[in-house]
Amino acid sequence: GAPIGYMPQTDPDEMFQVYQLAGELDALVYSHVREPTISAIQEVIANATITGAPLHIVHINSMALGKIQLALDMVAMANKKGFDISAELYPYTAGSTLIRTAVFNDGWREKLGMDYGDLQWVSTGERLTEASFNAYRKTGGTVILHMMKPEWIAKGIAFPNTIIASDGMPYAPKAHPRTAGTFSRLLGKYVREEKVIDLPTAIEKITLLPAKRLEDISPMMRSKGRLLVGADADITIFDPNNIIDKSTFEEGLEFSEGVEFLLVNGAFVIKNGNTVQNSFPGEPVYGKFKK
């Protein structure tokens, strides 16, 4: 993981050496880019192509913003030339992070194309002002960034071979809804309602493509993301006519609707639409370097 978006002063020489090592080990680099600009995306693509390191660009929607089509085209062109580069996005028009991170260093409004009122404080749901931003910046906490347009997200979802990612945030009452609703949102809003992609393509983007992306660094993933004899029995059974996310920025996290059964490692975690209590059948997934 190379989250240089949170460490934007990282020396380019040092970062390049990380990619050199990754290239030698054939180890996948997951990178937030240095800042939400095309030049920052070009930096990681250049590092990967020069060193031969496999690269996965995280959150290309919030990293490229209005230039998402250009960013996706660059990834696709790199792949056509034989380089191992991929990208993912989450199906929401807002991101989330900690307010004390370098994302909000001087000049953040110009770089992100945002103002204080585009920020939402997680613990209260309030939109910020200059005064409340400065106060919370001193005390710390989680903030939601309403920074993207719906058409940017639709472009990213529709683009071939993009992966849909949920991102990880604290499971708190007012956390970003992607914490609970990402995949149901894709299947309900972007497949059934808006028909941005069809159902088989959506399932591929949330199961097979992520598993295949991890196979080289984690051979255990060859048993994930597909229904095969001998594969791990991690299976979600849902109603495509009803599945939808219920989490919102205003009301917080809720269980999605339309998931009837969920099996992990062959054991029920959801049965007949209800959570099975005290069922924890998951197993660790290790990388190829585990000793």
GROMACS .gro file of C-alpha atoms in nm:
model
  291
    1GLY     CA    1   0.000   0.000   0.000
    2ALA     CA    2   0.134   0.341  -0.098
    3PRO     CA    3  -0.105   0.606   0.038
    4ILE     CA    4   0.098   0.906  -0.074
    5GLY     CA    5  -0.218   1.114  -0.096
    6TYR     CA    6  -0.184   1.129   0.282
    7MET     CA    7   0.190   1.195   0.257
    8PRO     CA    8   0.211   1.433  -0.041
    9GLN     CA    9   0.562   1.549   0.047
   10THR     CA   10   0.699   1.198  -0.008
   11ASP     CA   11   1.027   1.222  -0.199
   12PRO     CA   12   0.977   1.103  -0.560
   13ASP     CA   13   1.315   0.927  -0.541
   14GLU     CA   14   1.207   0.726  -0.240
   15MET     CA   15   0.871   0.641  -0.397
   16PHE     CA   16   1.042   0.527  -0.715
   17GLN     CA   17   1.257   0.289  -0.511
   18VAL     CA   18   0.940   0.135  -0.366
   19TYR     CA   19   0.821   0.065  -0.720
   20GLN     CA   20   1.162  -0.077  -0.810
   21LEU     CA   21   1.136  -0.324  -0.524
   22ALA     CA   22   0.777  -0.409  -0.619
   23GLY     CA   23   0.889  -0.474  -0.976
   24GLU     CA   24   1.167  -0.706  -0.861
   25LEU     CA   25   0.928  -0.899  -0.634
   26ASP     CA   26   0.632  -0.886  -0.874
   27ALA     CA   27   0.437  -0.741  -0.582
   28LEU     CA   28   0.122  -0.543  -0.651
   29VAL     CA   29   0.133  -0.174  -0.548
   30TYR     CA   30  -0.196  -0.022  -0.431
   31SER     CA   31  -0.170   0.354  -0.455
   32HIS     CA   32  -0.362   0.657  -0.355
   33VAL     CA   33  -0.200   0.913  -0.582
   34ARG     CA   34  -0.017   1.220  -0.454
   35GLU     CA   35  -0.309   1.457  -0.513
   36PRO     CA   36  -0.636   1.451  -0.709
   37THR     CA   37  -0.487   1.552  -1.045
   38ILE     CA   38  -0.405   1.384  -1.375
   39SER     CA   39  -0.035   1.456  -1.326
   40ALA     CA   40  -0.040   1.256  -1.002
   41ILE     CA   41  -0.201   0.964  -1.186
   42GLN     CA   42   0.064   0.996  -1.455
   43GLU     CA   43   0.332   0.977  -1.183
   44VAL     CA   44   0.221   0.634  -1.059
   45ILE     CA   45   0.168   0.503  -1.414
   46ALA     CA   46   0.519   0.619  -1.508
   47ASN     CA   47   0.670   0.453  -1.201
   48ALA     CA   48   0.490   0.128  -1.277
   49THR     CA   49   0.573   0.114  -1.647
   50ILE     CA   50   0.940   0.199  -1.597
   51THR     CA   51   0.994  -0.052  -1.316
   52GLY     CA   52   0.753  -0.325  -1.429
   53ALA     CA   53   0.567  -0.314  -1.098
   54PRO     CA   54   0.201  -0.421  -1.106
   55LEU     CA   55  -0.013  -0.122  -1.008
   56HIS     CA   56  -0.366  -0.079  -0.876
   57ILE     CA   57  -0.488   0.283  -0.862
   58VAL     CA   58  -0.740   0.320  -0.582
   59HIS     CA   59  -1.048   0.542  -0.599
   60ILE     CA   60  -0.988   0.670  -0.949
   61ASN     CA   61  -1.317   0.859  -0.921
   62SER     CA   62  -1.200   1.082  -0.636
   63MET     CA   63  -0.842   1.096  -0.764
   64ALA     CA   64  -0.925   1.206  -1.121
   65LEU     CA   65  -1.251   1.392  -1.049
   66GLY     CA   66  -1.370   1.558  -1.373
   67LYS     CA   67  -1.081   1.405  -1.568
   68ILE     CA   68  -1.193   1.048  -1.497
   69GLN     CA   69  -1.235   0.960  -1.865
   70LEU     CA   70  -0.876   1.063  -1.940
   71ALA     CA   71  -0.747   0.870  -1.640
   72LEU     CA   72  -0.935   0.555  -1.743
   73ASP     CA   73  -0.815   0.590  -2.102
   74MET     CA   74  -0.454   0.607  -1.980
   75VAL     CA   75  -0.499   0.290  -1.773
   76ALA     CA   76  -0.657   0.111  -2.069
   77MET     CA   77  -0.379   0.221  -2.305
   78ALA     CA   78  -0.111   0.103  -2.061
   79ASN     CA   79  -0.277  -0.238  -2.048
   80LYS     CA   80  -0.293  -0.260  -2.428
   81LYS     CA   81   0.083  -0.206  -2.429
   82GLY     CA   82   0.131  -0.495  -2.189
   83PHE     CA   83   0.160  -0.319  -1.853
   84ASP     CA   84  -0.023  -0.456  -1.550
   85ILE     CA   85  -0.230  -0.161  -1.427
   86SER     CA   86  -0.584  -0.156  -1.290
   87ALA     CA   87  -0.820   0.086  -1.119
   88GLU     CA   88  -1.129   0.089  -0.901
   89LEU     CA   89  -1.395   0.330  -0.784
   90TYR     CA   90  -1.677   0.343  -0.533
   91PRO     CA   91  -2.034   0.417  -0.658
   92TYR     CA   92  -2.090   0.737  -0.461
   93THR     CA   93  -2.042   1.105  -0.536
   94ALA     CA   94  -1.871   1.170  -0.202
   95GLY     CA   95  -1.551   1.052  -0.036
   96SER     CA   96  -1.453   1.043   0.329
   97THR     CA   97  -1.137   1.090   0.532
   98LEU     CA   98  -1.000   1.239   0.852
   99ILE     CA   99  -1.008   1.618   0.868
  100ARG     CA  100  -0.655   1.645   1.006
  101THR     CA  101  -0.493   1.469   0.709
  102ALA     CA  102  -0.278   1.637   0.446
  103VAL     CA  103  -0.576   1.628   0.209
  104PHE     CA  104  -0.684   1.953   0.376
  105ASN     CA  105  -0.352   2.133   0.368
  106ASP     CA  106  -0.350   2.489   0.233
  107GLY     CA  107  -0.500   2.510  -0.115
  108TRP     CA  108  -0.737   2.214  -0.071
  109ARG     CA  109  -1.042   2.405  -0.196
  110GLU     CA  110  -0.875   2.490  -0.525
  111LYS     CA  111  -0.731   2.141  -0.577
  112LEU     CA  112  -1.056   1.961  -0.497
  113GLY     CA  113  -1.292   2.218  -0.648
  114MET     CA  114  -1.478   2.235  -0.318
  115ASP     CA  115  -1.580   2.478  -0.048
  116TYR     CA  116  -1.649   2.442   0.322
  117GLY     CA  117  -2.020   2.371   0.265
  118ASP     CA  118  -1.930   2.063   0.060
  119LEU     CA  119  -1.791   1.901   0.376
  120GLN     CA  120  -2.019   1.705   0.609
  121TRP     CA  121  -1.919   1.628   0.967
  122VAL     CA  122  -1.981   1.257   1.033
  123SER     CA  123  -2.067   1.273   1.403
  124THR     CA  124  -2.343   1.532   1.360
  125GLY     CA  125  -2.432   1.531   0.989
  126GLU     CA  126  -2.381   1.909   0.972
  127ARG     CA  127  -2.233   2.088   0.671
  128LEU     CA  128  -1.924   2.286   0.766
  129THR     CA  129  -1.840   2.654   0.756
  130GLU     CA  130  -1.496   2.814   0.761
  131ALA     CA  131  -1.525   2.855   1.138
  132SER     CA  132  -1.637   2.498   1.209
  133PHE     CA  133  -1.378   2.359   0.966
  134ASN     CA  134  -1.097   2.538   1.152
  135ALA     CA  135  -1.234   2.422   1.487
  136TYR     CA  136  -1.269   2.057   1.383
  137ARG     CA  137  -0.930   2.065   1.212
  138LYS     CA  138  -0.781   2.125   1.559
  139THR     CA  139  -0.978   1.855   1.739
  140GLY     CA  140  -0.985   1.589   1.464
  141GLY     CA  141  -1.256   1.357   1.334
  142THR     CA  142  -1.409   1.215   1.018
  143VAL     CA  143  -1.555   1.424   0.740
  144ILE     CA  144  -1.744   1.341   0.419
  145LEU     CA  145  -1.642   1.523   0.099
  146HIS     CA  146  -1.922   1.589  -0.150
  147MET     CA  147  -1.692   1.644  -0.445
  148MET     CA  148  -1.803   1.442  -0.749
  149LYS     CA  149  -2.076   1.453  -1.013
  150PRO     CA  150  -2.307   1.157  -1.089
  151GLU     CA  151  -2.195   1.140  -1.452
  152TRP     CA  152  -1.831   1.091  -1.344
  153ILE     CA  153  -1.932   0.787  -1.139
  154ALA     CA  154  -2.141   0.641  -1.421
  155LYS     CA  155  -1.845   0.675  -1.660
  156GLY     CA  156  -1.618   0.488  -1.422
  157ILE     CA  157  -1.870   0.210  -1.359
  158ALA     CA  158  -1.936   0.162  -1.731
  159PHE     CA  159  -1.569   0.153  -1.830
  160PRO     CA  160  -1.442  -0.199  -1.909
  161ASN     CA  161  -1.253  -0.383  -1.635
  162THR     CA  162  -1.289  -0.122  -1.362
  163ILE     CA  163  -1.333  -0.282  -1.022
  164ILE     CA  164  -1.599  -0.165  -0.776
  165ALA     CA  165  -1.457  -0.106  -0.429
  166SER     CA  166  -1.620  -0.025  -0.098
  167ASP     CA  167  -1.325   0.137   0.083
  168GLY     CA  168  -1.283   0.097   0.455
  169MET     CA  169  -1.411   0.345   0.712
  170PRO     CA  170  -1.499   0.297   1.079
  171TYR     CA  171  -1.832   0.116   1.119
  172ALA     CA  172  -1.996   0.404   1.302
  173PRO     CA  173  -2.359   0.525   1.294
  174LYS     CA  174  -2.289   0.817   1.059
  175ALA     CA  175  -2.002   0.664   0.861
  176HIS     CA  176  -1.986   0.692   0.484
  177PRO     CA  177  -2.266   0.474   0.338
  178ARG     CA  178  -2.013   0.283   0.126
  179THR     CA  179  -1.917   0.112   0.451
  180ALA     CA  180  -2.241  -0.090   0.427
  181GLY     CA  181  -2.409  -0.033   0.091
  182THR     CA  182  -2.157  -0.034  -0.194
  183PHE     CA  183  -2.240  -0.356  -0.377
  184SER     CA  184  -2.615  -0.342  -0.323
  185ARG     CA  185  -2.606   0.013  -0.458
  186LEU     CA  186  -2.428  -0.102  -0.771
  187LEU     CA  187  -2.679  -0.383  -0.830
  188GLY     CA  188  -2.986  -0.176  -0.746
  189LYS     CA  189  -2.915   0.176  -0.867
  190TYR     CA  190  -2.666   0.129  -1.150
  191VAL     CA  191  -2.790  -0.205  -1.288
  192ARG     CA  192  -3.165  -0.223  -1.229
  193GLU     CA  193  -3.264   0.143  -1.211
  194GLU     CA  194  -3.021   0.329  -1.436
  195LYS     CA  195  -2.901   0.039  -1.654
  196VAL     CA  196  -2.544   0.172  -1.667
  197ILE     CA  197  -2.418  -0.188  -1.693
  198ASP     CA  198  -2.589  -0.526  -1.709
  199LEU     CA  199  -2.611  -0.771  -1.421
  200PRO     CA  200  -2.339  -1.019  -1.530
  201THR     CA  201  -2.093  -0.732  -1.581
  202ALA     CA  202  -2.174  -0.590  -1.238
  203ILE     CA  203  -2.124  -0.927  -1.069
  204GLU     CA  204  -1.789  -0.963  -1.246
  205LYS     CA  205  -1.677  -0.620  -1.122
  206ILE     CA  206  -1.750  -0.707  -0.756
  207THR     CA  207  -1.639  -1.073  -0.750
  208LEU     CA  208  -1.423  -1.216  -1.027
  209LEU     CA  209  -1.221  -0.906  -1.119
  210PRO     CA  210  -1.111  -0.833  -0.758
  211ALA     CA  211  -1.020  -1.197  -0.705
  212LYS     CA  212  -0.820  -1.216  -1.027
  213ARG     CA  213  -0.642  -0.891  -0.941
  214LEU     CA  214  -0.516  -1.050  -0.620
  215GLU     CA  215  -0.422  -1.394  -0.755
  216ASP     CA  216  -0.057  -1.321  -0.827
  217ILE     CA  217   0.012  -1.166  -0.488
  218SER     CA  218  -0.221  -1.408  -0.303
  219PRO     CA  219  -0.265  -1.748  -0.470
  220MET     CA  220  -0.547  -1.827  -0.225
  221MET     CA  221  -0.765  -1.585  -0.424
  222ARG     CA  222  -0.780  -1.838  -0.710
  223SER     CA  223  -1.049  -2.008  -0.502
  224LYS     CA  224  -1.251  -1.688  -0.465
  225GLY     CA  225  -1.480  -1.489  -0.690
  226ARG     CA  226  -1.619  -1.778  -0.895
  227LEU     CA  227  -1.862  -2.068  -0.854
  228LEU     CA  228  -1.658  -2.382  -0.918
  229VAL     CA  229  -1.621  -2.728  -0.772
  230GLY     CA  230  -1.346  -2.702  -0.513
  231ALA     CA  231  -1.365  -2.322  -0.480
  232ASP     CA  232  -1.433  -2.156  -0.145
  233ALA     CA  233  -1.808  -2.149  -0.081
  234ASP     CA  234  -1.845  -1.773  -0.035
  235ILE     CA  235  -2.185  -1.719  -0.196
  236THR     CA  236  -2.437  -1.432  -0.195
  237ILE     CA  237  -2.791  -1.505  -0.308
  238PHE     CA  238  -2.995  -1.192  -0.375
  239ASP     CA  239  -3.315  -1.083  -0.546
  240PRO     CA  240  -3.216  -0.865  -0.846
  241ASN     CA  241  -3.564  -0.710  -0.848
  242ASN     CA  242  -3.534  -0.580  -0.492
  243ILE     CA  243  -3.170  -0.540  -0.398
  244ILE     CA  244  -3.081  -0.184  -0.301
  245ASP     CA  245  -2.866  -0.003  -0.049
  246LYS     CA  246  -3.040   0.163   0.245
  247SER     CA  247  -2.749   0.356   0.396
  248THR     CA  248  -2.747   0.732   0.340
  249PHE     CA  249  -2.528   1.030   0.425
  250GLU     CA  250  -2.811   1.182   0.626
  251GLU     CA  251  -2.942   0.880   0.821
  252GLY     CA  252  -2.626   0.671   0.843
  253LEU     CA  253  -2.570   0.298   0.805
  254GLU     CA  254  -2.844   0.041   0.745
  255PHE     CA  255  -2.849  -0.315   0.620
  256SER     CA  256  -2.915  -0.341   0.248
  257GLU     CA  257  -3.240  -0.486   0.117
  258GLY     CA  258  -3.270  -0.791  -0.107
  259VAL     CA  259  -2.993  -1.019   0.020
  260GLU     CA  260  -3.164  -1.350   0.100
  261PHE     CA  261  -2.869  -1.575   0.181
  262LEU     CA  262  -2.498  -1.524   0.244
  263LEU     CA  263  -2.259  -1.812   0.292
  264VAL     CA  264  -1.898  -1.766   0.397
  265ASN     CA  265  -1.678  -2.074   0.376
  266GLY     CA  266  -1.996  -2.279   0.334
  267ALA     CA  267  -2.167  -2.154   0.650
  268PHE     CA  268  -2.469  -1.925   0.663
  269VAL     CA  269  -2.409  -1.567   0.777
  270ILE     CA  270  -2.746  -1.448   0.641
  271LYS     CA  271  -3.036  -1.692   0.610
  272ASN     CA  272  -3.383  -1.607   0.479
  273GLY     CA  273  -3.286  -1.240   0.490
  274ASN     CA  274  -3.185  -1.245   0.857
  275THR     CA  275  -2.840  -1.229   1.014
  276VAL     CA  276  -2.729  -1.556   1.170
  277GLN     CA  277  -2.606  -1.468   1.516
  278ASN     CA  278  -2.256  -1.573   1.629
  279SER     CA  279  -2.160  -1.708   1.287
  280PHE     CA  280  -1.798  -1.623   1.209
  281PRO     CA  281  -1.679  -1.880   0.952
  282GLY     CA  282  -1.433  -1.657   0.766
  283GLU     CA  283  -1.067  -1.752   0.729
  284PRO     CA  284  -0.760  -1.528   0.675
  285VAL     CA  285  -0.638  -1.476   0.321
  286TYR     CA  286  -0.259  -1.470   0.304
  287GLY     CA  287  -0.018  -1.333   0.047
  288LYS     CA  288   0.251  -1.534  -0.125
  289PHE     CA  289   0.522  -1.398   0.104
  290LYS     CA  290   0.372  -1.543   0.424
  291LYS     CA  291   0.621  -1.771   0.599
   0.00000   0.00000   0.00000
